[in-house]
Short mmCIF file of C-alpha atoms in Angstrom, two decimals:
data_model
loop_
_atom_site.label_atom_id
_atom_site.label_comp_id
_atom_site.label_asym_id
_atom_site.label_seq_id
_atom_site.Cartn_x
_atom_site.Cartn_y
_atom_site.Cartn_z
CA MET A 443 34.87 -22.01 28.97
CA SER A 444 38.05 -20.13 29.74
CA SER A 445 38.07 -16.37 30.13
CA TYR A 446 40.50 -16.26 27.19
CA ARG A 447 37.92 -17.88 24.90
CA TRP A 448 35.18 -15.55 26.11
CA ALA A 449 37.38 -12.54 25.49
CA ALA A 450 38.09 -13.73 21.96
CA LEU A 451 34.48 -14.52 21.24
CA MET A 452 32.63 -11.52 22.65
CA PRO A 453 33.52 -9.03 19.87
CA LEU A 454 32.17 -11.45 17.29
CA LEU A 455 28.99 -11.99 19.27
CA ALA A 456 28.56 -8.25 19.68
CA LEU A 457 29.07 -7.73 15.95
CA THR A 458 26.48 -10.32 14.93
CA CYS A 459 24.06 -9.06 17.53
CA HIS A 460 24.45 -5.45 16.40
CA ALA A 461 23.88 -6.35 12.77
CA GLU A 462 20.70 -8.24 13.62
CA ILE A 463 19.03 -5.29 15.33
CA ALA A 464 15.75 -6.13 13.61
CA GLY A 465 15.87 -9.58 15.19
CA CYS A 466 16.89 -8.33 18.63
CA GLY A 467 13.45 -7.02 19.45
CA LYS A 468 10.50 -9.20 20.25
CA GLU A 469 12.10 -12.54 19.41
CA ASN A 470 15.56 -12.04 20.94
CA GLN A 471 15.15 -9.97 24.08
CA ALA A 472 18.49 -11.32 25.31
CA CYS A 473 20.36 -9.61 22.51
CA GLY A 474 21.43 -6.37 24.16
CA LYS A 475 23.87 -4.70 26.47
CA GLU A 476 22.66 -6.58 29.53
CA ALA A 477 22.70 -10.06 27.97
CA ASP A 478 25.04 -12.45 29.76
CA PRO A 479 27.70 -14.31 27.71
CA ALA A 480 26.08 -17.72 28.14
CA THR A 481 22.76 -16.48 26.73
CA LEU A 482 24.51 -14.83 23.80
CA MET A 483 26.42 -18.03 23.12
CA GLN A 484 23.25 -20.13 23.21
CA MET A 485 21.50 -17.72 20.85
CA GLU A 486 24.33 -17.77 18.33
CA TYR A 487 24.60 -21.56 18.57
CA LYS A 488 20.92 -21.88 17.61
CA ARG A 489 21.34 -19.46 14.71
CA ALA A 490 24.42 -21.22 13.43
CA SER A 491 22.76 -24.62 13.67
CA LYS A 492 19.74 -23.35 11.76
CA HIS A 493 21.88 -21.91 8.96
CA LYS A 494 23.95 -25.08 8.84
CA GLN A 495 20.76 -27.10 8.33
CA GLU A 496 19.57 -24.70 5.61
CA LEU A 497 22.88 -25.00 3.78
CA SER A 498 22.73 -28.78 4.01
CA LEU A 499 19.27 -28.71 2.44
CA LYS A 500 20.52 -26.48 -0.37
CA VAL A 501 23.47 -28.72 -1.13
CA ALA A 502 21.34 -31.88 -1.04
CA ALA A 503 18.49 -30.56 -3.21
CA THR A 504 18.46 -31.11 -6.97
CA PRO A 505 17.56 -28.14 -9.20
CA ILE A 506 14.14 -28.39 -10.84
CA GLN A 507 14.59 -29.10 -14.54
CA GLY A 508 12.45 -27.62 -17.31
CA ALA A 509 9.26 -25.64 -16.84
CA LEU A 510 7.93 -25.37 -13.30
CA THR A 511 4.81 -27.42 -12.58
CA LEU A 512 2.37 -27.70 -9.71
CA ALA A 513 4.12 -30.92 -8.69
CA ASP A 514 7.24 -28.89 -7.85
CA PHE A 515 5.18 -27.05 -5.21
CA LYS A 516 3.40 -30.04 -3.72
CA LYS A 517 4.16 -30.97 -0.15
CA GLY A 518 7.05 -33.42 -0.17
CA ALA A 519 8.61 -32.24 -3.46
CA THR A 520 12.41 -32.24 -3.20
CA GLY A 521 13.60 -30.09 -6.11
CA CYS A 522 15.09 -26.65 -5.54
CA TYR A 523 14.60 -23.41 -7.48
CA ASP A 524 17.76 -22.16 -9.20
CA ARG A 525 17.57 -18.37 -9.28
CA GLU A 526 20.61 -18.12 -11.53
CA SER A 527 19.00 -20.01 -14.42
CA ARG A 528 15.42 -18.72 -14.21
CA ASP A 529 13.71 -15.41 -14.95
CA GLU A 530 12.66 -14.86 -11.31
CA TRP A 531 9.12 -13.95 -12.27
CA ALA A 532 6.52 -14.60 -9.59
CA VAL A 533 4.76 -17.96 -9.89
CA VAL A 534 1.72 -16.49 -8.11
CA ASP A 535 -0.51 -13.79 -9.51
CA ALA A 536 -2.64 -12.98 -6.49
CA HIS A 537 -4.26 -10.05 -8.31
CA LEU A 538 -5.55 -10.98 -11.78
CA HIS A 539 -8.69 -9.47 -13.27
CA SER A 540 -9.88 -12.08 -15.76
CA ARG A 541 -12.65 -9.81 -17.06
CA PRO A 542 -12.70 -6.07 -17.87
CA PHE A 543 -15.01 -3.26 -16.73
CA GLY A 544 -17.12 -3.75 -19.85
CA GLY A 545 -17.10 -5.52 -23.17
CA ALA A 546 -15.56 -8.87 -24.04
CA PRO A 547 -12.70 -10.44 -22.07
CA VAL A 548 -9.71 -12.41 -23.32
CA ARG A 549 -11.08 -15.86 -24.04
CA PHE A 550 -10.58 -17.79 -20.80
CA ASP A 551 -8.84 -20.82 -22.31
CA LEU A 552 -6.35 -18.44 -23.98
CA LEU A 553 -5.73 -16.62 -20.72
CA LEU A 554 -4.96 -19.95 -19.06
CA ASP A 555 -2.43 -20.73 -21.80
CA TRP A 556 -0.81 -17.30 -21.36
CA MET A 557 -0.46 -18.01 -17.65
CA ARG A 558 1.10 -21.43 -18.25
CA ARG A 559 3.64 -20.06 -20.73
CA ALA A 560 4.57 -17.27 -18.29
CA GLY A 561 5.09 -19.77 -15.46
CA THR A 562 2.11 -18.48 -13.47
CA LEU A 563 1.05 -21.61 -11.60
CA PHE A 564 -1.29 -19.99 -9.07
CA ALA A 565 -3.69 -17.07 -9.34
CA VAL A 566 -6.49 -15.26 -7.56
CA LEU A 567 -9.20 -14.44 -10.10
CA TYR A 568 -10.70 -11.06 -9.32
CA GLY A 569 -13.79 -9.91 -11.02
CA ILE A 570 -14.23 -6.22 -11.57
CA GLY A 571 -16.77 -5.26 -8.95
CA GLN A 572 -17.72 -2.14 -10.87
CA ARG A 573 -19.28 -2.59 -14.31
CA LEU A 574 -19.84 -0.14 -17.12
CA PRO A 575 -23.43 -0.06 -18.48
CA ILE A 576 -24.31 -2.93 -20.79
CA ASP A 577 -24.87 -0.49 -23.68
CA SER A 578 -21.45 1.15 -23.23
CA PRO A 579 -18.89 0.53 -26.01
CA CYS A 580 -16.01 0.86 -23.51
CA THR A 581 -13.93 -1.81 -21.85
CA TYR A 582 -11.92 0.62 -19.70
CA TYR A 583 -13.32 3.33 -17.46
CA LEU A 584 -10.70 5.94 -18.43
CA ASP A 585 -11.97 5.77 -22.01
CA CYS A 586 -15.43 6.85 -20.84
CA PRO A 587 -15.19 9.68 -18.31
CA GLY A 588 -18.64 10.64 -17.13
CA THR A 589 -20.11 7.19 -17.75
CA ALA A 590 -21.26 5.85 -14.40
CA LEU A 591 -19.83 2.60 -13.09
CA LYS A 592 -22.11 0.43 -10.98
CA SER A 593 -21.32 -2.24 -8.41
CA SER A 594 -22.25 -5.67 -9.70
CA LEU A 595 -22.07 -9.42 -9.08
CA LYS A 596 -21.84 -10.18 -12.80
CA ASN A 597 -18.11 -10.71 -13.11
CA ASP A 598 -17.94 -12.98 -10.07
CA PHE A 599 -20.57 -15.25 -11.63
CA PHE A 600 -18.76 -15.18 -14.97
CA ASN A 601 -15.44 -16.10 -13.37
CA ALA A 602 -16.88 -19.03 -11.48
CA GLN A 603 -18.60 -20.42 -14.56
CA ALA A 604 -15.46 -19.97 -16.67
CA VAL A 605 -13.49 -22.04 -14.16
CA LEU A 606 -16.13 -24.78 -14.20
CA ASP A 607 -16.17 -24.78 -18.00
CA ASN A 608 -12.40 -25.33 -18.09
CA ASN A 609 -12.07 -27.70 -15.14
CA VAL A 610 -10.87 -30.61 -17.30
CA THR A 611 -7.86 -28.80 -18.74
CA ILE A 612 -7.09 -27.02 -15.46
CA GLY A 613 -7.10 -30.36 -13.65
CA SER A 614 -5.12 -32.29 -16.25
CA ASP A 615 -2.40 -29.80 -17.22
CA PRO A 616 0.66 -30.17 -14.93
CA ARG A 617 0.98 -26.38 -14.99
CA GLY A 618 -2.62 -25.93 -13.79
CA PRO A 619 -3.01 -23.16 -12.98
CA HIS A 620 -4.42 -23.54 -9.48
CA LEU A 621 -7.10 -20.85 -9.15
CA THR A 622 -8.68 -19.12 -6.16
CA LEU A 623 -11.90 -17.23 -6.84
CA SER A 624 -12.45 -13.83 -5.27
CA MET A 625 -15.69 -12.04 -4.44
CA SER A 626 -15.28 -8.58 -5.95
CA PHE A 627 -18.79 -7.15 -5.78
CA LEU A 628 -18.76 -5.54 -2.31
CA ASP A 629 -19.88 -1.92 -2.23
CA LEU A 630 -18.69 -0.29 0.98
CA HIS A 631 -21.30 2.42 0.60
CA ALA A 632 -23.89 -0.31 1.20
CA PRO A 633 -22.14 -2.69 3.63
CA GLU A 634 -25.44 -4.15 4.79
CA ASP A 635 -25.83 -5.82 1.37
CA ALA A 636 -22.48 -7.60 1.50
CA LEU A 637 -23.28 -10.65 3.64
CA PRO A 638 -26.51 -11.67 1.84
CA LYS A 639 -24.75 -11.44 -1.52
CA MET A 640 -21.78 -13.39 -0.20
CA LYS A 641 -24.13 -16.17 0.88
CA LEU A 642 -25.83 -16.09 -2.51
CA LEU A 643 -22.52 -16.42 -4.38
CA GLN A 644 -21.10 -19.10 -2.12
CA GLY A 645 -24.40 -20.95 -2.26
CA GLU A 646 -24.41 -20.99 -6.06
CA PHE A 647 -20.75 -22.08 -6.21
CA PRO A 648 -20.01 -24.05 -3.02
CA GLY A 649 -16.37 -24.15 -1.96
CA MET A 650 -15.14 -21.98 -4.84
CA PHE A 651 -14.96 -18.44 -3.43
CA LYS A 652 -12.23 -18.19 -0.79
CA TRP A 653 -11.00 -14.60 -1.20
CA VAL A 654 -12.53 -11.10 -1.25
CA GLY A 655 -11.27 -8.20 -3.35
CA GLU A 656 -10.50 -5.88 -4.95
CA ILE A 657 -12.74 -3.80 -2.72
CA ASN A 658 -12.51 -0.02 -3.00
CA ILE A 659 -12.37 2.25 0.02
CA VAL A 660 -10.96 5.13 -2.05
CA LYS A 661 -10.06 4.82 -5.73
CA GLN A 662 -9.51 8.23 -7.24
CA ALA A 663 -9.06 6.83 -10.75
CA ILE A 664 -12.77 5.96 -11.10
CA GLN A 665 -14.19 9.08 -9.50
CA LYS A 666 -14.91 10.59 -12.94
CA ASN A 667 -17.13 7.54 -13.37
CA LYS A 668 -19.08 8.43 -10.22
CA LEU A 669 -17.58 5.76 -7.97
CA GLY A 670 -14.47 5.40 -5.84
CA PHE A 671 -15.29 8.05 -3.24
CA ALA A 672 -14.62 7.33 0.41
CA PRO A 673 -17.52 6.14 2.57
CA THR A 674 -17.81 7.79 5.94
CA ILE A 675 -15.28 6.54 8.46
CA GLU A 676 -18.16 5.87 10.86
CA SER A 677 -19.69 3.42 8.36
CA ILE A 678 -16.68 1.08 8.68
CA LYS A 679 -18.32 -0.18 11.89
CA LYS A 680 -21.12 -1.51 9.70
CA TRP A 681 -18.71 -3.97 8.09
CA GLU A 682 -18.96 -6.13 11.20
CA PRO A 683 -21.41 -8.78 9.84
CA PHE A 684 -19.42 -9.62 6.71
CA MET A 685 -16.03 -9.22 8.40
CA THR A 686 -17.15 -11.66 11.11
CA GLU A 687 -18.12 -14.18 8.43
CA LEU A 688 -14.81 -13.73 6.60
CA ARG A 689 -12.96 -14.22 9.86
CA LYS A 690 -14.94 -17.37 10.57
CA GLN A 691 -14.11 -18.77 7.13
CA GLY A 692 -10.46 -17.62 7.21
CA VAL A 693 -11.02 -15.59 4.03
CA PRO A 694 -8.67 -12.66 3.29
CA ILE A 695 -10.04 -9.29 2.15
CA ALA A 696 -7.99 -7.15 -0.24
CA LEU A 697 -8.65 -3.42 0.03
CA HIS A 698 -7.84 -0.71 -2.50
CA CYS A 699 -7.37 2.51 -0.58
CA ASP A 700 -5.34 5.26 -2.21
CA LEU A 701 -3.03 6.84 0.32
CA GLY A 702 -3.38 10.37 -1.06
CA ASN A 703 -2.66 12.62 -4.01
CA ASP A 704 0.41 14.57 -5.12
CA ASN A 705 -1.87 17.52 -5.86
CA GLY A 706 -4.02 17.23 -2.77
CA THR A 707 -3.92 18.99 0.57
CA THR A 708 -2.00 16.02 1.97
CA THR A 709 -0.39 12.93 0.46
CA THR A 710 -1.81 10.79 3.27
CA GLU A 711 -5.34 12.13 3.13
CA PHE A 712 -7.01 8.69 3.13
CA LEU A 713 -4.80 6.92 5.65
CA PRO A 714 -7.40 7.30 8.46
CA TRP A 715 -9.77 4.98 6.56
CA VAL A 716 -7.21 2.16 6.44
CA ASP A 717 -6.29 2.75 10.06
CA GLU A 718 -9.91 2.51 11.15
CA ALA A 719 -10.41 -0.75 9.25
CA LEU A 720 -7.27 -2.21 10.83
CA ARG A 721 -8.26 -0.96 14.30
CA LEU A 722 -11.77 -2.40 14.16
CA TYR A 723 -10.86 -5.71 12.50
CA PRO A 724 -7.36 -6.69 13.68
CA ASP A 725 -8.24 -10.39 13.56
CA ASN A 726 -9.16 -10.32 9.86
CA LYS A 727 -6.63 -11.04 7.14
CA ILE A 728 -6.49 -7.57 5.53
CA ILE A 729 -4.40 -6.93 2.43
CA TRP A 730 -3.60 -3.31 1.57
CA MET A 731 -3.16 -3.28 -2.17
CA HIS A 732 -0.62 -1.67 -4.49
CA MET A 733 2.31 -1.29 -2.09
CA ALA A 734 -0.05 0.20 0.47
CA GLY A 735 -1.96 2.85 -1.42
CA LEU A 736 0.20 3.93 -4.34
CA SER A 737 -1.55 5.03 -7.52
CA LYS A 738 -1.19 7.15 -10.63
CA GLN A 739 -2.19 10.07 -8.41
CA LEU A 740 0.64 9.54 -5.90
CA ASP A 741 4.30 9.07 -6.82
CA PRO A 742 6.65 8.95 -3.80
CA LYS A 743 10.14 10.41 -4.17
CA MET A 744 13.42 10.32 -2.33
CA PRO A 745 14.06 13.59 -0.44
CA PRO A 746 14.67 16.29 -1.44
CA ALA A 747 12.03 16.45 -4.16
CA LEU A 748 10.77 19.55 -5.89
CA LEU A 749 7.09 18.84 -5.42
CA GLN A 750 4.47 20.97 -3.77
CA VAL A 751 3.40 18.33 -1.26
CA PRO A 752 5.70 15.33 -1.74
CA LEU A 753 5.35 11.95 -0.15
CA TYR A 754 8.90 11.01 0.69
CA ILE A 755 9.76 7.33 0.34
CA PRO A 756 11.07 7.00 3.91
CA ASP A 757 7.74 8.40 5.15
CA HIS A 758 5.79 5.93 3.02
CA ILE A 759 7.87 3.02 4.25
CA LYS A 760 7.38 4.12 7.86
CA ILE A 761 3.62 4.23 7.31
CA ILE A 762 3.74 0.64 6.06
CA THR A 763 6.13 -0.80 8.62
CA ASP A 764 4.43 0.87 11.57
CA ARG A 765 1.23 -0.92 10.61
CA LEU A 766 2.93 -4.21 9.86
CA ASP A 767 4.38 -4.04 13.37
CA LYS A 768 1.04 -3.17 14.96
CA TYR A 769 -1.22 -5.54 13.00
CA PRO A 770 0.26 -9.03 12.59
CA LEU A 771 -2.43 -10.20 10.14
CA MET A 772 -2.03 -7.28 7.73
CA SER A 773 -0.36 -7.97 4.36
CA VAL A 774 0.62 -5.78 1.40
CA ASP A 775 0.25 -6.74 -2.24
CA LEU A 776 2.87 -5.74 -4.81
CA SER A 777 0.56 -5.55 -7.80
CA TRP A 778 0.18 -2.95 -10.58
CA ASP A 779 2.89 -1.83 -12.95
CA VAL A 780 2.48 1.68 -11.53
CA LEU A 781 4.98 0.40 -8.95
CA TYR A 782 7.51 -0.20 -11.72
CA ASN A 783 6.83 3.12 -13.42
CA GLU A 784 7.04 5.10 -10.18
CA LEU A 785 9.60 3.12 -8.16
CA TYR A 786 11.34 0.07 -9.57
CA ASN A 787 12.83 1.67 -12.67
CA ASN A 788 14.78 4.10 -10.47
CA PRO A 789 17.42 2.13 -8.49
CA SER A 790 17.63 4.68 -5.68
CA GLU A 791 13.85 4.61 -5.21
CA LYS A 792 13.57 0.84 -5.58
CA LYS A 793 16.25 0.09 -2.98
CA PRO A 794 14.34 1.17 0.18
CA TYR A 795 11.35 -0.95 -0.84
CA VAL A 796 13.57 -3.96 -1.46
CA GLU A 797 15.05 -3.50 2.01
CA MET A 798 11.57 -3.28 3.52
CA VAL A 799 10.38 -6.50 1.86
CA ASN A 800 13.57 -8.24 2.95
CA LYS A 801 13.00 -7.09 6.53
CA TYR A 802 9.32 -8.17 6.55
CA PRO A 803 9.44 -11.12 4.14
CA THR A 804 6.32 -12.85 5.47
CA ARG A 805 4.03 -9.86 4.88
CA PHE A 806 3.96 -9.36 1.10
CA ILE A 807 2.28 -11.14 -1.82
CA SER A 808 2.84 -10.92 -5.57
CA GLY A 809 0.37 -9.84 -8.24
CA SER A 810 0.10 -8.22 -11.66
CA ASP A 811 -3.26 -6.33 -11.63
CA PHE A 812 -3.65 -7.32 -15.28
CA VAL A 813 -7.14 -6.62 -16.65
CA ALA A 814 -7.93 -9.18 -19.36
CA ALA A 815 -9.85 -7.02 -21.82
CA GLY A 816 -10.47 -8.72 -25.15
CA THR A 817 -8.39 -6.12 -26.98
CA LYS A 818 -5.19 -7.17 -25.17
CA LEU A 819 -2.53 -9.58 -26.41
CA GLU A 820 -0.28 -12.11 -24.71
CA GLU A 821 2.62 -9.66 -24.97
CA ASP A 822 0.58 -7.19 -22.87
CA TRP A 823 0.13 -9.83 -20.19
CA ARG A 824 3.81 -10.81 -20.19
CA GLY A 825 4.83 -7.16 -20.06
CA GLU A 826 2.83 -6.54 -16.89
CA VAL A 827 4.11 -9.72 -15.25
CA ASN A 828 7.67 -8.69 -16.13
CA ARG A 829 7.30 -5.18 -14.74
CA THR A 830 5.58 -6.20 -11.51
CA SER A 831 8.20 -8.96 -11.00
CA ASP A 832 11.08 -6.52 -11.33
CA ILE A 833 11.58 -6.20 -7.58
CA TYR A 834 11.99 -9.92 -6.97
CA ASN A 835 15.48 -10.34 -8.41
CA ALA A 836 16.80 -8.05 -5.67
CA LEU A 837 15.22 -9.92 -2.77
CA THR A 838 17.02 -12.23 -0.37
CA ASP A 839 16.51 -15.95 -0.95
CA GLU A 840 14.18 -16.05 2.04
CA ALA A 841 12.02 -13.17 0.81
CA PHE A 842 12.05 -14.45 -2.78
CA ARG A 843 10.80 -17.85 -1.68
CA LEU A 844 8.10 -16.40 0.54
CA VAL A 845 6.84 -13.76 -1.90
CA ALA A 846 7.67 -14.68 -5.51
CA LEU A 847 7.48 -18.46 -5.01
CA GLY A 848 4.25 -18.11 -3.11
CA GLU A 849 4.75 -19.39 0.43
CA ASN A 850 2.98 -16.33 1.88
CA TYR A 851 0.14 -16.71 -0.59
CA PHE A 852 -0.34 -20.40 0.22
CA LYS A 853 -0.82 -19.53 3.88
CA LEU A 854 -3.16 -16.60 3.20
CA ALA A 855 -5.28 -18.67 0.82
CA GLY A 856 -5.38 -21.61 3.23
CA ILE A 857 -3.78 -24.05 0.78
CA ASP A 858 -0.51 -24.53 2.65
CA ASP A 859 -1.65 -28.02 3.55
CA GLN A 860 -1.27 -28.86 -0.16
CA PHE A 861 1.50 -26.58 -1.42
CA THR A 862 4.83 -25.21 -0.27
CA ALA A 863 7.45 -23.15 -2.08
CA PRO A 864 10.60 -25.06 -3.08
CA GLN A 865 13.88 -24.28 -1.39
CA ILE A 866 16.40 -22.09 -3.21
CA CYS A 867 19.34 -23.90 -4.82
CA GLY A 868 22.97 -23.03 -4.45
CA GLY A 869 25.56 -22.05 -1.91
CA ALA A 870 25.62 -18.68 -0.18
CA PRO A 871 22.16 -17.10 -0.48
CA LYS A 872 21.40 -13.64 -1.74
CA SER A 873 20.83 -11.56 1.35
CA SER A 874 21.18 -8.33 3.20
CA ALA A 875 22.49 -8.54 6.77
CA HIS A 876 21.75 -12.27 7.04
CA GLY A 877 24.09 -13.16 4.17
CA TRP A 878 27.27 -11.61 5.54
CA LEU A 879 26.36 -12.75 9.03
CA LEU A 880 26.35 -16.37 7.90
CA SER A 881 30.13 -16.74 7.97
CA SER A 882 30.43 -15.17 11.42
CA MET A 883 27.65 -17.32 12.86
CA LEU A 884 29.18 -20.47 11.41
CA ALA A 885 32.50 -19.38 12.87
CA VAL A 886 30.85 -19.21 16.28
CA TRP A 887 29.40 -22.67 15.76
CA LEU A 888 32.77 -24.13 14.74
CA PHE A 889 34.43 -22.38 17.66
CA LEU A 890 32.03 -24.12 19.99
CA GLN A 891 32.82 -27.51 18.49
CA ALA A 892 36.56 -27.15 19.09
#
């Protein structure tokens, strides 16, 4: 190529390279000051070709009509998801408690209908691993401070039997839902009991339990009920038997570990517990729940904030991204409407989290954290789905497809041989840097064809 063409092209290559700093690290070592022009050209040619193919797919695909069904997510389905005409709620609830802490649940067949009407096609059914006493009138722990919760297998058994009892309708309704059962009983203060009970549960219900969670390392909200306190950090080594078995089976484990407390000595008081679990078990699929440790006790703010010991949002995001970078199998779940109340309903606080999910789109999963107590109504369910889905309308098309449409979940749950998220319909995708880079990369591609 002539020196004139190189001179004309280099500023554009430099611009696209600079804007893709996040992609210039591990994957694109050539993207830097010392990269030679030929390497830069080859890199941009590949990018442009990839985006051209993606656009061709978008143009060729036909928008899915009517309510979404499981068939739209089957391998080989050709329809595309039109973000402009749909509510952009997550189709996966990877954090649904189908029974409460005590008392009667929402009738299971009704809960299934609520899910279908909300467009929830896939769900992980968590039990509540901590039960109120059988003679307690409460369904919610906060209504009974002082009443001791106790770790139990009961809800896991109930969930499995409820699925079996409704197998005909689940299997025949085009909206499913497709359900993954989770083992929720594990008590990390007695880790030696975990593996025998896992074998018991999986023996009673072969092939049904393929997830573990919600398992508490620290949950301050239930400490008035005499649970939720941190085990010793040294005891995390004793997880080895059950973590080895989970690793062997490819089963994810979802951990609830509060990061800290606004009124505590430090807002990251419990971070060492998560770090130790990640350090000891880097080859396990570990999910850190609730946007990595947020809770009613910890509300991050943008600086400056007039709090005694604030957790600043940039600090929280750095905590998350540092660990996402260090531990490739770690994921973060976006469940609990506390995230809406503390973050999403404030645009300036929501924005940094949107940017983080867009930058790490393969590392997040959707969820509601709805607890199906018998006193709740369908409008309660839909309200929680709506609030926890609030972040998704701001995501790039790539991140939306991976998180809200479930591609990340399918891979974590090991069902990506059956299901895949549909492509996004339309022309230019919603995006951050990638969107405005598209035109420049295509320009490079066209330039090369001249």
